[in-house]
mmCIF file of C-alpha atoms in Angstrom:
data_model
loop_
_atom_site.group_PDB
_atom_site.id
_atom_site.type_symbol
_atom_site.label_atom_id
_atom_site.label_comp_id
_atom_site.label_asym_id
_atom_site.label_seq_id
_atom_site.Cartn_x
_atom_site.Cartn_y
_atom_site.Cartn_z
ATOM 1 C CA MET V 1 235.140 49.427 108.422
ATOM 2 C CA LYS V 2 231.592 48.479 110.535
ATOM 3 C CA LYS V 3 229.265 48.566 106.922
ATOM 4 C CA ILE V 4 231.298 46.099 105.658
ATOM 5 C CA LEU V 5 231.313 43.591 108.303
ATOM 6 C CA TYR V 6 227.345 44.015 108.749
ATOM 7 C CA LEU V 7 227.189 43.481 104.864
ATOM 8 C CA PHE V 8 229.228 40.351 104.931
ATOM 9 C CA PHE V 9 227.050 39.199 107.779
ATOM 10 C CA CYS V 10 224.004 39.874 106.403
ATOM 11 C CA LEU V 11 224.556 37.753 103.478
ATOM 12 C CA TYR V 12 226.187 35.396 105.627
ATOM 13 C CA LEU V 13 222.892 35.069 106.884
ATOM 14 C CA LEU V 14 221.161 35.300 103.293
ATOM 15 C CA GLY V 15 223.288 32.273 102.152
ATOM 16 C CA ILE V 16 222.545 29.703 105.385
ATOM 17 C CA LEU V 17 218.726 30.924 104.894
ATOM 18 C CA ASN V 18 218.454 29.724 101.265
ATOM 19 C CA ILE V 19 219.883 26.710 102.113
ATOM 20 C CA VAL V 20 217.965 26.071 104.467
ATOM 21 C CA CYS V 21 214.692 26.990 101.666
ATOM 22 C CA ALA V 22 216.974 24.321 99.548
ATOM 23 C CA GLN V 23 216.699 21.364 101.839
ATOM 24 C CA ASP V 24 213.709 21.558 103.270
ATOM 25 C CA ASP V 25 211.482 22.437 99.410
ATOM 26 C CA SER V 26 213.643 19.240 98.413
ATOM 27 C CA SER V 27 212.530 17.070 101.969
ATOM 28 C CA GLN V 28 208.507 18.301 100.600
ATOM 29 C CA ASN V 29 208.756 17.348 97.092
ATOM 30 C CA ARG V 30 210.445 14.398 97.793
ATOM 31 C CA ALA V 31 207.190 11.378 97.432
ATOM 32 C CA LYS V 32 205.907 10.188 100.924
ATOM 33 C CA ILE V 33 207.480 6.589 101.783
ATOM 34 C CA ILE V 34 204.696 5.954 104.712
ATOM 35 C CA TYR V 35 201.138 5.895 104.677
ATOM 36 C CA ILE V 36 198.695 4.947 107.865
ATOM 37 C CA LYS V 37 195.485 4.553 108.756
ATOM 38 C CA ILE V 38 192.516 2.886 110.393
ATOM 39 C CA PRO V 39 190.369 1.373 108.013
ATOM 40 C CA ASP V 40 187.575 0.793 110.769
ATOM 41 C CA SER V 41 187.264 4.237 112.721
ATOM 42 C CA GLN V 42 183.117 4.274 112.477
ATOM 43 C CA VAL V 43 182.864 1.647 115.188
ATOM 44 C CA PHE V 44 184.138 3.153 117.961
ATOM 45 C CA ASN V 45 181.240 5.705 117.560
ATOM 46 C CA LYS V 46 179.790 3.288 119.634
ATOM 47 C CA PRO V 47 178.987 3.259 123.019
ATOM 48 C CA VAL V 48 182.409 1.431 125.105
ATOM 49 C CA TYR V 49 181.993 0.495 128.814
ATOM 50 C CA ILE V 50 184.961 1.244 131.671
ATOM 51 C CA GLY V 51 186.115 -1.488 131.762
ATOM 52 C CA GLU V 52 186.300 -3.490 128.538
ATOM 53 C CA SER V 53 188.904 -3.702 125.893
ATOM 54 C CA ILE V 54 188.828 -3.017 122.672
ATOM 55 C CA GLN V 55 189.904 -3.500 119.409
ATOM 56 C CA VAL V 56 191.704 -1.171 116.916
ATOM 57 C CA THR V 57 193.305 -2.215 113.498
ATOM 58 C CA TYR V 58 196.059 0.220 112.138
ATOM 59 C CA SER V 59 196.774 -0.754 107.707
ATOM 60 C CA LEU V 60 200.018 0.369 106.620
ATOM 61 C CA LEU V 61 201.596 0.997 103.152
ATOM 62 C CA LEU V 62 205.590 1.433 102.336
ATOM 63 C CA PHE V 63 206.351 2.973 99.051
ATOM 64 C CA SER V 64 209.528 2.687 97.138
ATOM 65 C CA ASN V 65 210.954 -0.633 99.190
ATOM 66 C CA ALA V 66 211.737 1.984 102.204
ATOM 67 C CA ARG V 67 212.153 0.590 105.416
ATOM 68 C CA PHE V 68 209.938 0.615 108.496
ATOM 69 C CA VAL V 69 211.450 1.552 111.881
ATOM 70 C CA GLY V 70 208.953 1.761 114.389
ATOM 71 C CA THR V 71 205.883 3.361 116.128
ATOM 72 C CA GLU V 72 204.909 5.741 118.770
ATOM 73 C CA PHE V 73 201.857 7.417 120.263
ATOM 74 C CA VAL V 74 201.726 11.430 120.158
ATOM 75 C CA GLY V 75 201.966 13.275 123.558
ATOM 76 C CA GLY V 76 202.118 9.268 124.777
ATOM 77 C CA ILE V 77 199.068 7.018 126.834
ATOM 78 C CA ASP V 78 197.970 7.906 129.959
ATOM 79 C CA THR V 79 197.793 4.606 132.055
ATOM 80 C CA HIS V 80 194.782 5.972 134.504
ATOM 81 C CA LYS V 81 192.781 6.325 131.581
ATOM 82 C CA LEU V 82 194.239 3.944 129.358
ATOM 83 C CA VAL V 83 196.196 0.566 128.666
ATOM 84 C CA LEU V 84 197.945 -1.028 126.345
ATOM 85 C CA LYS V 85 197.704 -4.273 126.485
ATOM 86 C CA ASN V 86 199.658 -6.135 123.434
ATOM 87 C CA PRO V 87 202.413 -3.137 123.274
ATOM 88 C CA ASP V 88 204.806 -5.649 122.080
ATOM 89 C CA THR V 89 202.506 -6.602 118.392
ATOM 90 C CA LYS V 90 204.254 -6.837 115.781
ATOM 91 C CA TRP V 91 203.199 -5.706 111.896
ATOM 92 C CA LYS V 92 202.236 -8.167 109.869
ATOM 93 C CA LEU V 93 202.082 -8.912 105.715
ATOM 94 C CA THR V 94 198.841 -8.853 104.192
ATOM 95 C CA SER V 95 197.195 -10.710 100.791
ATOM 96 C CA ASP V 96 197.153 -6.951 99.234
ATOM 97 C CA GLY V 97 200.578 -5.904 100.908
ATOM 98 C CA SER V 98 200.433 -3.508 103.328
ATOM 99 C CA TYR V 99 201.032 -4.276 106.801
ATOM 100 C CA LYS V 100 198.492 -4.936 109.356
ATOM 101 C CA ALA V 101 198.045 -4.660 113.700
ATOM 102 C CA ILE V 102 195.513 -4.805 116.171
ATOM 103 C CA TYR V 103 196.142 -3.716 119.280
ATOM 104 C CA GLU V 104 194.255 -4.149 122.032
ATOM 105 C CA TYR V 105 193.207 -1.293 124.554
ATOM 106 C CA LYS V 106 191.532 -1.425 127.660
ATOM 107 C CA ILE V 107 189.002 1.468 129.209
ATOM 108 C CA LYS V 108 189.131 2.798 132.246
ATOM 109 C CA SER V 109 187.679 5.963 132.537
ATOM 110 C CA LEU V 110 185.177 8.126 131.267
ATOM 111 C CA ASP V 111 187.740 10.384 129.494
ATOM 112 C CA ALA V 112 189.171 7.863 127.597
ATOM 113 C CA SER V 113 190.778 8.105 124.088
ATOM 114 C CA ILE V 114 193.174 6.199 121.550
ATOM 115 C CA PRO V 115 196.138 8.899 121.079
ATOM 116 C CA PRO V 116 197.222 9.191 117.484
ATOM 117 C CA LEU V 117 199.590 7.190 116.720
ATOM 118 C CA LYS V 118 202.625 7.685 114.421
ATOM 119 C CA VAL V 119 205.055 5.455 112.633
ATOM 120 C CA MET V 120 208.214 6.162 111.126
ATOM 121 C CA ALA V 121 210.284 5.127 107.672
ATOM 122 C CA ILE V 122 212.683 5.440 106.221
ATOM 123 C CA SER V 123 214.343 5.011 101.786
ATOM 124 C CA SER V 124 216.037 2.566 100.604
ATOM 125 C CA ASP V 125 219.180 4.739 100.791
ATOM 126 C CA GLY V 126 218.898 6.550 103.860
ATOM 127 C CA ASP V 127 219.244 9.630 102.252
ATOM 128 C CA TYR V 128 215.985 11.289 104.118
ATOM 129 C CA SER V 129 212.972 9.531 106.973
ATOM 130 C CA ASP V 130 209.744 9.616 106.835
ATOM 131 C CA SER V 131 206.012 9.536 108.779
ATOM 132 C CA SER V 132 203.000 9.302 109.192
ATOM 133 C CA ILE V 133 200.104 9.438 111.958
ATOM 134 C CA ALA V 134 196.693 7.731 112.312
ATOM 135 C CA PRO V 135 194.766 9.811 114.021
ATOM 136 C CA ALA V 136 193.059 9.894 117.842
ATOM 137 C CA ILE V 137 189.480 8.127 118.051
ATOM 138 C CA ASN V 138 187.874 9.338 120.740
ATOM 139 C CA LEU V 139 185.410 7.442 122.457
ATOM 140 C CA ASN V 140 181.776 7.128 124.201
ATOM 141 C CA VAL V 141 182.551 5.454 126.812
ATOM 142 C CA ILE V 142 180.114 4.776 129.538
ATOM 143 C CA ASP V 143 180.354 4.059 133.482
ATOM 144 C CA LEU V 144 178.904 1.023 133.936
ATOM 145 C CA TYR V 145 178.540 1.912 138.127
ATOM 146 C CA GLN V 146 175.590 4.069 138.250
ATOM 147 C CA ASN V 147 174.189 0.526 139.025
ATOM 148 C CA GLN V 148 174.230 -0.316 142.777
ATOM 149 C CA LYS V 149 174.715 -4.375 141.817
ATOM 150 C CA TYR V 150 177.470 -3.959 139.471
ATOM 151 C CA ALA V 151 180.715 -6.267 140.504
ATOM 152 C CA GLY V 152 182.746 -4.449 137.846
ATOM 153 C CA VAL V 153 182.645 -7.116 135.331
ATOM 154 C CA VAL V 154 181.596 -7.348 131.756
ATOM 155 C CA ALA V 155 182.270 -10.413 129.567
ATOM 156 C CA SER V 156 180.515 -11.679 126.386
ATOM 157 C CA GLU V 157 180.054 -14.806 128.663
ATOM 158 C CA PHE V 158 180.075 -15.011 132.441
ATOM 159 C CA ASP V 159 179.382 -18.145 134.134
ATOM 160 C CA ILE V 160 179.747 -19.679 137.812
ATOM 161 C CA LEU V 161 181.880 -22.960 137.422
ATOM 162 C CA GLY V 162 181.092 -24.510 141.258
ATOM 163 C CA TYR V 163 180.991 -22.874 144.664
ATOM 164 C CA LYS V 164 180.872 -24.134 148.336
ATOM 165 C CA THR V 165 180.586 -22.164 151.498
ATOM 166 C CA LYS V 166 182.871 -23.004 155.039
ATOM 167 C CA THR V 167 182.459 -21.397 158.235
ATOM 168 C CA TYR V 168 184.944 -18.401 158.950
ATOM 169 C CA ASP V 169 184.694 -17.594 162.438
ATOM 170 C CA ASN V 170 181.695 -17.143 165.236
ATOM 171 C CA LEU V 171 180.689 -14.510 163.161
ATOM 172 C CA ASN V 172 181.394 -14.930 159.449
ATOM 173 C CA ASN V 173 181.115 -17.829 156.988
ATOM 174 C CA ILE V 174 183.810 -18.218 154.007
ATOM 175 C CA LEU V 175 182.194 -17.913 150.305
ATOM 176 C CA VAL V 176 184.722 -19.587 147.641
ATOM 177 C CA PHE V 177 183.438 -19.762 143.876
ATOM 178 C CA GLU V 178 185.459 -20.392 140.265
ATOM 179 C CA ALA V 179 184.683 -18.116 138.072
ATOM 180 C CA GLU V 180 184.554 -18.439 134.017
ATOM 181 C CA ALA V 181 184.532 -15.394 131.574
ATOM 182 C CA ARG V 182 185.019 -15.241 127.898
ATOM 183 C CA GLN V 183 186.167 -11.199 127.010
ATOM 184 C CA SER V 184 186.008 -9.247 129.532
ATOM 185 C CA ASN V 185 187.566 -8.043 132.319
ATOM 186 C CA LEU V 186 187.611 -10.709 135.168
ATOM 187 C CA GLU V 187 190.182 -9.260 137.231
ATOM 188 C CA ASP V 188 188.693 -6.386 137.882
ATOM 189 C CA LEU V 189 185.663 -8.909 139.971
ATOM 190 C CA LYS V 190 184.388 -6.694 142.756
ATOM 191 C CA LEU V 191 181.349 -8.205 144.310
ATOM 192 C CA PRO V 192 179.443 -4.804 146.046
ATOM 193 C CA ASP V 193 179.068 -4.672 150.365
ATOM 194 C CA ILE V 194 181.627 -7.172 151.021
ATOM 195 C CA VAL V 195 184.331 -5.996 152.926
ATOM 196 C CA LYS V 196 186.633 -8.867 152.880
ATOM 197 C CA GLN V 197 187.357 -9.843 149.221
ATOM 198 C CA GLY V 198 189.533 -11.272 146.205
ATOM 199 C CA PHE V 199 191.398 -13.952 143.987
ATOM 200 C CA GLU V 200 192.856 -17.183 145.247
ATOM 201 C CA SER V 201 194.163 -17.295 141.997
ATOM 202 C CA ILE V 202 193.626 -16.334 138.751
ATOM 203 C CA HIS V 203 194.790 -16.818 134.907
ATOM 204 C CA VAL V 204 193.852 -13.567 132.372
ATOM 205 C CA GLY V 205 193.554 -14.714 128.668
ATOM 206 C CA ASP V 206 193.409 -13.768 125.519
ATOM 207 C CA GLU V 207 189.431 -14.898 124.717
ATOM 208 C CA SER V 208 188.994 -16.188 128.681
ATOM 209 C CA SER V 209 189.478 -15.894 131.673
ATOM 210 C CA ASP V 210 188.517 -17.832 135.035
ATOM 211 C CA GLY V 211 190.337 -17.479 138.909
ATOM 212 C CA ILE V 212 189.179 -18.610 142.465
ATOM 213 C CA TYR V 213 187.906 -16.025 144.198
ATOM 214 C CA TYR V 214 186.648 -15.408 148.381
ATOM 215 C CA CYS V 215 184.985 -13.522 150.031
ATOM 216 C CA ILE V 216 183.920 -13.088 153.433
ATOM 217 C CA ILE V 217 180.312 -13.003 154.770
ATOM 218 C CA PRO V 218 178.480 -12.486 157.712
ATOM 219 C CA LYS V 219 176.260 -15.203 158.900
ATOM 220 C CA ASN V 220 172.887 -13.516 158.669
ATOM 221 C CA VAL V 221 173.228 -13.662 154.891
ATOM 222 C CA GLN V 222 171.768 -15.869 153.275
ATOM 223 C CA ASN V 223 172.628 -15.410 149.472
ATOM 224 C CA ILE V 224 175.257 -13.312 147.386
ATOM 225 C CA SER V 225 173.680 -11.706 144.107
ATOM 226 C CA PHE V 226 175.354 -9.393 141.873
ATOM 227 C CA GLU V 227 175.391 -8.032 138.468
ATOM 228 C CA TYR V 228 177.378 -7.584 135.168
ATOM 229 C CA PHE V 229 177.186 -6.653 132.065
ATOM 230 C CA SER V 230 177.197 -8.585 128.938
ATOM 231 C CA LEU V 231 178.278 -7.753 125.752
ATOM 232 C CA LYS V 232 176.574 -10.027 123.893
ATOM 233 C CA ASP V 233 173.096 -9.100 125.094
ATOM 234 C CA ASN V 234 173.862 -5.269 125.995
ATOM 235 C CA ARG V 235 172.474 -5.320 129.166
ATOM 236 C CA PHE V 236 172.812 -6.183 133.125
ATOM 237 C CA LYS V 237 172.261 -9.835 134.639
ATOM 238 C CA ASP V 238 172.299 -11.247 137.514
ATOM 239 C CA VAL V 239 174.081 -14.096 139.693
ATOM 240 C CA THR V 240 172.783 -15.259 142.797
ATOM 241 C CA LEU V 241 174.849 -17.741 145.115
ATOM 242 C CA PRO V 242 172.342 -19.002 147.980
ATOM 243 C CA ILE V 243 174.768 -19.333 151.296
ATOM 244 C CA ILE V 244 174.640 -22.501 152.906
ATOM 245 C CA ALA V 245 177.570 -23.388 155.141
ATOM 246 C CA SER V 246 179.197 -26.547 154.978
ATOM 247 C CA ASP V 247 181.895 -28.152 157.563
ATOM 248 C CA ASP V 248 183.527 -29.694 154.235
ATOM 249 C CA THR V 249 186.779 -28.484 152.717
ATOM 250 C CA ILE V 250 186.213 -25.794 150.383
ATOM 251 C CA SER V 251 186.029 -26.533 147.372
ATOM 252 C CA THR V 252 184.608 -25.251 143.535
ATOM 253 C CA GLN V 253 184.634 -28.351 142.177
ATOM 254 C CA ASP V 254 185.128 -32.297 143.670
ATOM 255 C CA ASP V 255 188.748 -32.945 141.380
ATOM 256 C CA ILE V 256 190.682 -29.432 142.558
ATOM 257 C CA LYS V 257 191.422 -31.809 145.610
ATOM 258 C CA PRO V 258 193.211 -35.348 145.285
ATOM 259 C CA LYS V 259 191.582 -37.870 147.483
ATOM 260 C CA ASN V 260 193.451 -40.622 148.609
ATOM 261 C CA ASN V 261 191.317 -43.210 147.248
ATOM 262 C CA PHE V 262 191.605 -41.936 144.021
ATOM 263 C CA LEU V 263 195.677 -42.401 144.866
ATOM 264 C CA LEU V 264 195.237 -45.922 146.149
ATOM 265 C CA PHE V 265 193.124 -46.818 143.092
ATOM 266 C CA SER V 266 196.432 -45.865 140.469
ATOM 267 C CA ASN V 267 199.281 -47.921 143.101
ATOM 268 C CA LEU V 268 196.110 -51.052 142.535
ATOM 269 C CA VAL V 269 196.689 -50.241 138.940
ATOM 270 C CA THR V 270 200.121 -49.635 138.763
ATOM 271 C CA VAL V 271 200.577 -53.734 140.318
ATOM 272 C CA GLY V 272 197.950 -54.542 137.865
ATOM 273 C CA PHE V 273 199.649 -53.402 134.970
ATOM 274 C CA MET V 274 203.256 -54.924 136.427
ATOM 275 C CA ILE V 275 201.276 -58.322 136.621
ATOM 276 C CA VAL V 276 200.906 -58.244 133.242
ATOM 277 C CA PHE V 277 204.096 -57.271 132.056
ATOM 278 C CA LEU V 278 205.941 -59.956 134.194
ATOM 279 C CA ILE V 279 203.542 -62.801 133.080
ATOM 280 C CA LEU V 280 204.488 -61.756 129.596
ATOM 281 C CA TYR V 281 208.140 -61.523 130.144
ATOM 282 C CA PHE V 282 207.719 -64.912 130.770
ATOM 283 C CA LEU V 283 205.810 -65.979 128.093
ATOM 284 C CA LEU V 284 206.654 -64.208 125.181
ATOM 285 C CA GLY V 285 210.702 -65.903 125.751
ATOM 286 C CA ARG V 286 211.338 -63.317 128.334
ATOM 287 C CA LYS V 287 211.877 -60.278 125.990
ATOM 288 C CA ARG V 288 213.888 -57.354 127.193
ATOM 289 C CA ILE V 289 211.039 -54.508 126.354
ATOM 290 C CA PHE V 290 208.245 -56.642 128.405
ATOM 291 C CA LEU V 291 211.542 -56.434 131.887
ATOM 292 C CA ILE V 292 211.926 -52.588 131.307
ATOM 293 C CA ILE V 293 208.293 -51.860 131.236
ATOM 294 C CA PHE V 294 207.776 -53.396 134.567
ATOM 295 C CA GLY V 295 211.076 -51.853 135.830
ATOM 296 C CA LEU V 296 208.872 -48.254 135.021
ATOM 297 C CA PHE V 297 206.109 -49.557 136.919
ATOM 298 C CA LEU V 298 208.189 -50.410 140.006
ATOM 299 C CA ILE V 299 209.792 -47.043 139.701
ATOM 300 C CA TYR V 300 206.817 -44.794 139.960
ATOM 301 C CA LEU V 301 205.320 -47.154 142.529
ATOM 302 C CA LEU V 302 208.020 -46.856 144.690
ATOM 303 C CA TRP V 303 207.831 -43.150 143.885
ATOM 304 C CA ASN V 304 204.241 -42.726 144.246
ATOM 305 C CA ILE V 305 204.489 -44.654 147.953
ATOM 306 C CA PHE V 306 207.187 -42.770 149.435
ATOM 307 C CA SER V 307 206.679 -39.788 148.301
ATOM 308 C CA ARG V 308 204.197 -39.629 150.826
ATOM 309 C CA HIS V 309 205.017 -39.275 154.576
ATOM 310 C CA GLU V 310 203.662 -38.979 157.979
ATOM 311 C CA ALA V 311 204.035 -35.577 159.811
ATOM 312 C CA VAL V 312 202.809 -33.823 162.923
ATOM 313 C CA LEU V 313 201.448 -30.379 161.861
ATOM 314 C CA LEU V 314 202.036 -28.403 165.252
ATOM 315 C CA ALA V 315 199.493 -26.243 166.913
ATOM 316 C CA ASN V 316 198.021 -22.870 165.889
ATOM 317 C CA LYS V 317 199.343 -22.961 162.309
ATOM 318 C CA HIS V 318 197.388 -22.070 159.905
ATOM 319 C CA ILE V 319 196.183 -24.273 156.562
ATOM 320 C CA ARG V 320 195.534 -22.571 153.480
ATOM 321 C CA ILE V 321 193.813 -23.082 150.096
ATOM 322 C CA LEU V 322 196.527 -22.230 148.287
ATOM 323 C CA PRO V 323 200.702 -21.778 148.991
ATOM 324 C CA THR V 324 200.838 -17.751 149.221
ATOM 325 C CA TYR V 325 200.937 -16.032 152.901
ATOM 326 C CA ASN V 326 198.008 -14.377 151.249
ATOM 327 C CA SER V 327 195.360 -16.991 150.870
ATOM 328 C CA THR V 328 192.345 -17.601 152.581
ATOM 329 C CA ILE V 329 193.309 -20.264 156.048
ATOM 330 C CA LEU V 330 190.751 -22.516 155.741
ATOM 331 C CA GLU V 331 190.956 -24.103 159.927
ATOM 332 C CA THR V 332 193.932 -23.190 162.724
ATOM 333 C CA THR V 333 195.219 -26.502 164.825
ATOM 334 C CA LYS V 334 193.880 -25.905 168.035
ATOM 335 C CA SER V 335 196.800 -28.675 168.814
ATOM 336 C CA ASN V 336 199.212 -30.992 166.721
ATOM 337 C CA MET V 337 197.492 -32.560 164.349
ATOM 338 C CA GLU V 338 198.701 -35.803 162.163
ATOM 339 C CA VAL V 339 199.009 -34.626 159.075
ATOM 340 C CA GLU V 340 199.848 -36.853 155.912
ATOM 341 C CA VAL V 341 202.290 -34.392 153.081
ATOM 342 C CA ILE V 342 201.381 -35.595 149.569
ATOM 343 C CA GLY V 343 203.395 -32.573 147.848
ATOM 344 C CA LYS V 344 205.481 -29.115 148.003
ATOM 345 C CA HIS V 345 205.725 -25.892 146.544
ATOM 346 C CA ASP V 346 208.776 -23.347 147.389
ATOM 347 C CA GLN V 347 208.379 -23.311 151.417
ATOM 348 C CA TYR V 348 205.015 -24.973 151.534
ATOM 349 C CA TYR V 349 204.045 -28.577 152.279
ATOM 350 C CA LYS V 350 200.340 -30.348 150.947
ATOM 351 C CA ILE V 351 198.525 -32.422 153.089
ATOM 352 C CA VAL V 352 195.953 -34.313 153.924
ATOM 353 C CA THR V 353 194.450 -34.467 156.967
ATOM 354 C CA ASN V 354 192.511 -37.378 158.863
ATOM 355 C CA ASP V 355 189.193 -35.904 158.294
ATOM 356 C CA ASP V 356 190.831 -35.839 154.401
ATOM 357 C CA LYS V 357 191.154 -32.183 154.313
ATOM 358 C CA VAL V 358 193.670 -31.119 151.944
ATOM 359 C CA GLY V 359 195.505 -28.659 152.054
ATOM 360 C CA TRP V 360 199.189 -26.021 152.194
ATOM 361 C CA VAL V 361 201.536 -25.405 155.397
ATOM 362 C CA ASN V 362 204.617 -23.576 155.487
ATOM 363 C CA LYS V 363 207.751 -26.374 155.647
ATOM 364 C CA ASN V 364 208.129 -24.745 159.542
ATOM 365 C CA ASP V 365 204.693 -25.577 160.845
ATOM 366 C CA VAL V 366 205.483 -29.179 160.109
ATOM 367 C CA LYS V 367 207.881 -31.956 162.082
#
């Protein structure tokens, strides 16, 4: 009896193995329905730099009306070494019938590499699925921080649009400058040998980035010098800013902060237009359109006048560059100060002092 049961069990196992093998053979004999490649993988033999962003173009083919399912990185991405900047990029159909996607990666460490990318598809009848893998890309990463003057930025172009220095306290000055860079990692800017520094504001775009940067420096420092790496010229370039302290309001450009004379001029222009349209109303048959335009200008004038009001900024309160808690302090009031409120944002008022300095203060600091 035991021999019969043993024989039956062996036959059962053989049957299962035959079914599995048959399925494997069937799957292997089926034609592939998806294929991926990297057309220009040779370009990554050249050096790349920590902080640099590189683009990898993937080309994908679907066969037999297969349906694309999705992608995944084999083994995932170590974000301490590499960052995918556009994870939501779409595959676009090209004129030759293939699909193309451009992934942009930011290099963060010397041992960064781009992991294999797996793409998946399902057959038109939904009967089976298939996949294809683009191989990993090994990178020749160079660390630029061996240069002691390097400020951490690689860029095809880097420009200082404007800068200004102001007394910060008895021992230090504050330098504020506006920087613009193309094809860069401007967000990683960090000047060497300066303890307190950072961005007041920054806009990071696909091609161009810009920001307002500040740093606190000792009063005995005559200039600041740092270097960025030019991708266009493949070398370090020097940036030097002389330190000349002034008592003016910190600004990288005059038009960053509105002036009272501009507001007065705009009001006079508005009144001028009102008079013109009122005259046209009486001269051209009292057409209603002129009266409507006159009314719109009147509303704008009243809003422009009454949106500004006098207030008192309390003693020992901070006036900041931007309406954020961590923003650089322009000035701390020693006593109550009369100011004019010209705008607001969240919990902050934009104010003008009697000496035409413009800044932001907390609403609770004003009465």
